mmCIF file of C-alpha atoms in Angstrom:
data_model
loop_
_atom_site.group_PDB
_atom_site.id
_atom_site.type_symbol
_atom_site.label_atom_id
_atom_site.label_comp_id
_atom_site.label_asym_id
_atom_site.label_seq_id
_atom_site.Cartn_x
_atom_site.Cartn_y
_atom_site.Cartn_z
ATOM 1 C CA MET A 1 71.626 63.730 51.173
ATOM 2 C CA PRO A 2 67.778 63.176 50.039
ATOM 3 C CA PRO A 3 66.376 59.411 48.782
ATOM 4 C CA LYS A 4 66.606 58.920 44.987
ATOM 5 C CA ILE A 5 63.257 59.342 43.551
ATOM 6 C CA PRO A 6 62.595 56.602 40.558
ATOM 7 C CA LEU A 7 62.019 57.806 37.415
ATOM 8 C CA ALA A 8 58.264 57.067 35.841
ATOM 9 C CA ALA A 9 57.698 53.661 34.596
ATOM 10 C CA PRO A 10 56.808 53.480 30.774
ATOM 11 C CA ARG A 11 53.041 53.242 30.793
ATOM 12 C CA LEU A 12 50.857 51.365 28.681
ATOM 13 C CA MET A 13 47.053 52.269 27.808
ATOM 14 C CA LEU A 14 45.238 50.208 25.637
ATOM 15 C CA THR A 15 42.487 50.931 23.719
ATOM 16 C CA MET A 16 39.761 47.688 22.677
ATOM 17 C CA PHE A 17 37.165 49.514 20.327
ATOM 18 C CA THR A 18 34.121 46.497 20.837
ATOM 19 C CA HIS A 19 30.171 46.453 21.090
ATOM 20 C CA ASN A 20 28.218 43.808 22.826
ATOM 21 C CA ARG A 21 27.718 40.861 20.626
ATOM 22 C CA CYS A 22 31.249 40.209 19.799
ATOM 23 C CA GLN A 23 32.826 36.567 21.129
ATOM 24 C CA LEU A 24 35.585 38.036 19.531
ATOM 25 C CA CYS A 25 36.298 40.321 21.960
ATOM 26 C CA VAL A 26 35.101 37.903 24.685
ATOM 27 C CA ASN A 27 37.787 36.300 23.697
ATOM 28 C CA ALA A 28 40.624 38.804 23.421
ATOM 29 C CA LYS A 29 39.616 40.100 26.742
ATOM 30 C CA GLU A 30 40.870 37.122 28.327
ATOM 31 C CA ALA A 31 43.859 36.823 26.642
ATOM 32 C CA LEU A 32 44.961 40.447 27.228
ATOM 33 C CA GLU A 33 44.440 38.997 31.070
ATOM 34 C CA HIS A 34 46.930 36.543 30.478
ATOM 35 C CA VAL A 35 49.225 39.331 28.567
ATOM 36 C CA ARG A 36 48.804 41.381 31.700
ATOM 37 C CA LEU A 37 50.704 39.534 33.922
ATOM 38 C CA LYS A 38 53.734 39.392 31.903
ATOM 39 C CA VAL A 39 53.265 43.275 30.717
ATOM 40 C CA PRO A 40 51.054 45.903 33.108
ATOM 41 C CA PHE A 41 48.642 47.651 31.484
ATOM 42 C CA GLU A 42 45.443 49.955 31.635
ATOM 43 C CA MET A 43 42.427 49.443 29.460
ATOM 44 C CA THR A 44 39.545 51.543 28.579
ATOM 45 C CA GLU A 45 36.644 50.272 25.946
ATOM 46 C CA VAL A 46 34.880 52.164 23.228
ATOM 47 C CA ASP A 47 31.703 50.683 22.218
ATOM 48 C CA ILE A 48 31.774 51.090 18.560
ATOM 49 C CA LYS A 49 27.487 51.014 18.410
ATOM 50 C CA LYS A 50 27.037 53.900 20.539
ATOM 51 C CA PRO A 51 26.441 56.881 18.997
ATOM 52 C CA GLU A 52 29.315 59.422 20.252
ATOM 53 C CA ASN A 53 31.688 56.503 18.895
ATOM 54 C CA SER A 54 30.622 56.366 14.848
ATOM 55 C CA ARG A 55 33.636 57.371 13.629
ATOM 56 C CA TRP A 56 35.138 54.300 15.119
ATOM 57 C CA PHE A 57 32.060 52.286 13.963
ATOM 58 C CA GLU A 58 32.470 53.188 10.473
ATOM 59 C CA GLU A 59 36.346 52.413 10.341
ATOM 60 C CA TYR A 60 36.351 48.867 12.567
ATOM 61 C CA LYS A 61 32.623 47.882 11.966
ATOM 62 C CA TYR A 62 33.903 44.454 10.093
ATOM 63 C CA ASP A 63 37.001 44.109 12.280
ATOM 64 C CA VAL A 64 36.149 44.171 16.038
ATOM 65 C CA PRO A 65 38.345 43.909 18.344
ATOM 66 C CA VAL A 66 41.150 46.176 17.628
ATOM 67 C CA ILE A 67 43.480 46.968 19.894
ATOM 68 C CA HIS A 68 45.400 50.206 20.002
ATOM 69 C CA ALA A 69 48.603 50.448 22.335
ATOM 70 C CA ASN A 70 48.884 54.305 23.841
ATOM 71 C CA GLY A 71 46.756 55.396 20.831
ATOM 72 C CA GLU A 72 48.339 53.564 17.783
ATOM 73 C CA PHE A 73 46.783 50.675 15.887
ATOM 74 C CA LEU A 74 48.327 47.319 17.661
ATOM 75 C CA LEU A 75 46.216 44.151 16.233
ATOM 76 C CA TRP A 76 42.969 43.071 15.428
ATOM 77 C CA HIS A 77 40.876 40.392 15.735
ATOM 78 C CA ARG A 78 42.619 37.581 17.856
ATOM 79 C CA VAL A 79 45.056 38.000 20.495
ATOM 80 C CA ASP A 80 48.129 35.961 20.567
ATOM 81 C CA VAL A 81 49.886 36.211 24.138
ATOM 82 C CA ASP A 82 53.011 35.547 23.033
ATOM 83 C CA LYS A 83 53.094 37.944 20.110
ATOM 84 C CA THR A 84 51.529 41.107 22.231
ATOM 85 C CA VAL A 85 53.661 40.182 24.927
ATOM 86 C CA SER A 86 56.547 40.800 22.901
ATOM 87 C CA MET A 87 54.959 43.985 21.120
ATOM 88 C CA LEU A 88 53.974 45.489 23.945
ATOM 89 C CA GLN A 89 57.634 45.215 25.693
ATOM 90 C CA GLN A 90 58.781 46.850 22.176
ATOM 91 C CA ILE A 91 56.575 49.522 22.915
ATOM 92 C CA LEU A 92 57.782 50.258 26.143
ATOM 93 C CA LYS A 93 61.888 50.053 24.686
ATOM 94 C CA THR A 94 61.345 53.188 22.321
ATOM 95 C CA PRO A 95 61.408 56.160 23.294
ATOM 96 C CA SER A 96 58.545 58.447 23.266
ATOM 97 C CA LYS A 97 57.969 61.135 20.681
#
């Protein structure tokens, strides 16, 4: 009998909307590293001040950092490690659409 291949674990992809002069963004990245120790995820950053990201600049210019999880809004401004861990765990439990 061939070995059972485990199903792929649910993946979390976070997107951080930021810009290079954002101290709250630096703080959020540090907090997210603590979150990552409990709930693994991949993360990309979107610099809202780049011309190709003007849509996001218009939406988030006063609110960075903004974090999306798997393409959906998760949080903004400050990352509370425990709350963020809880929210990400809930996302992993929810069946994908």
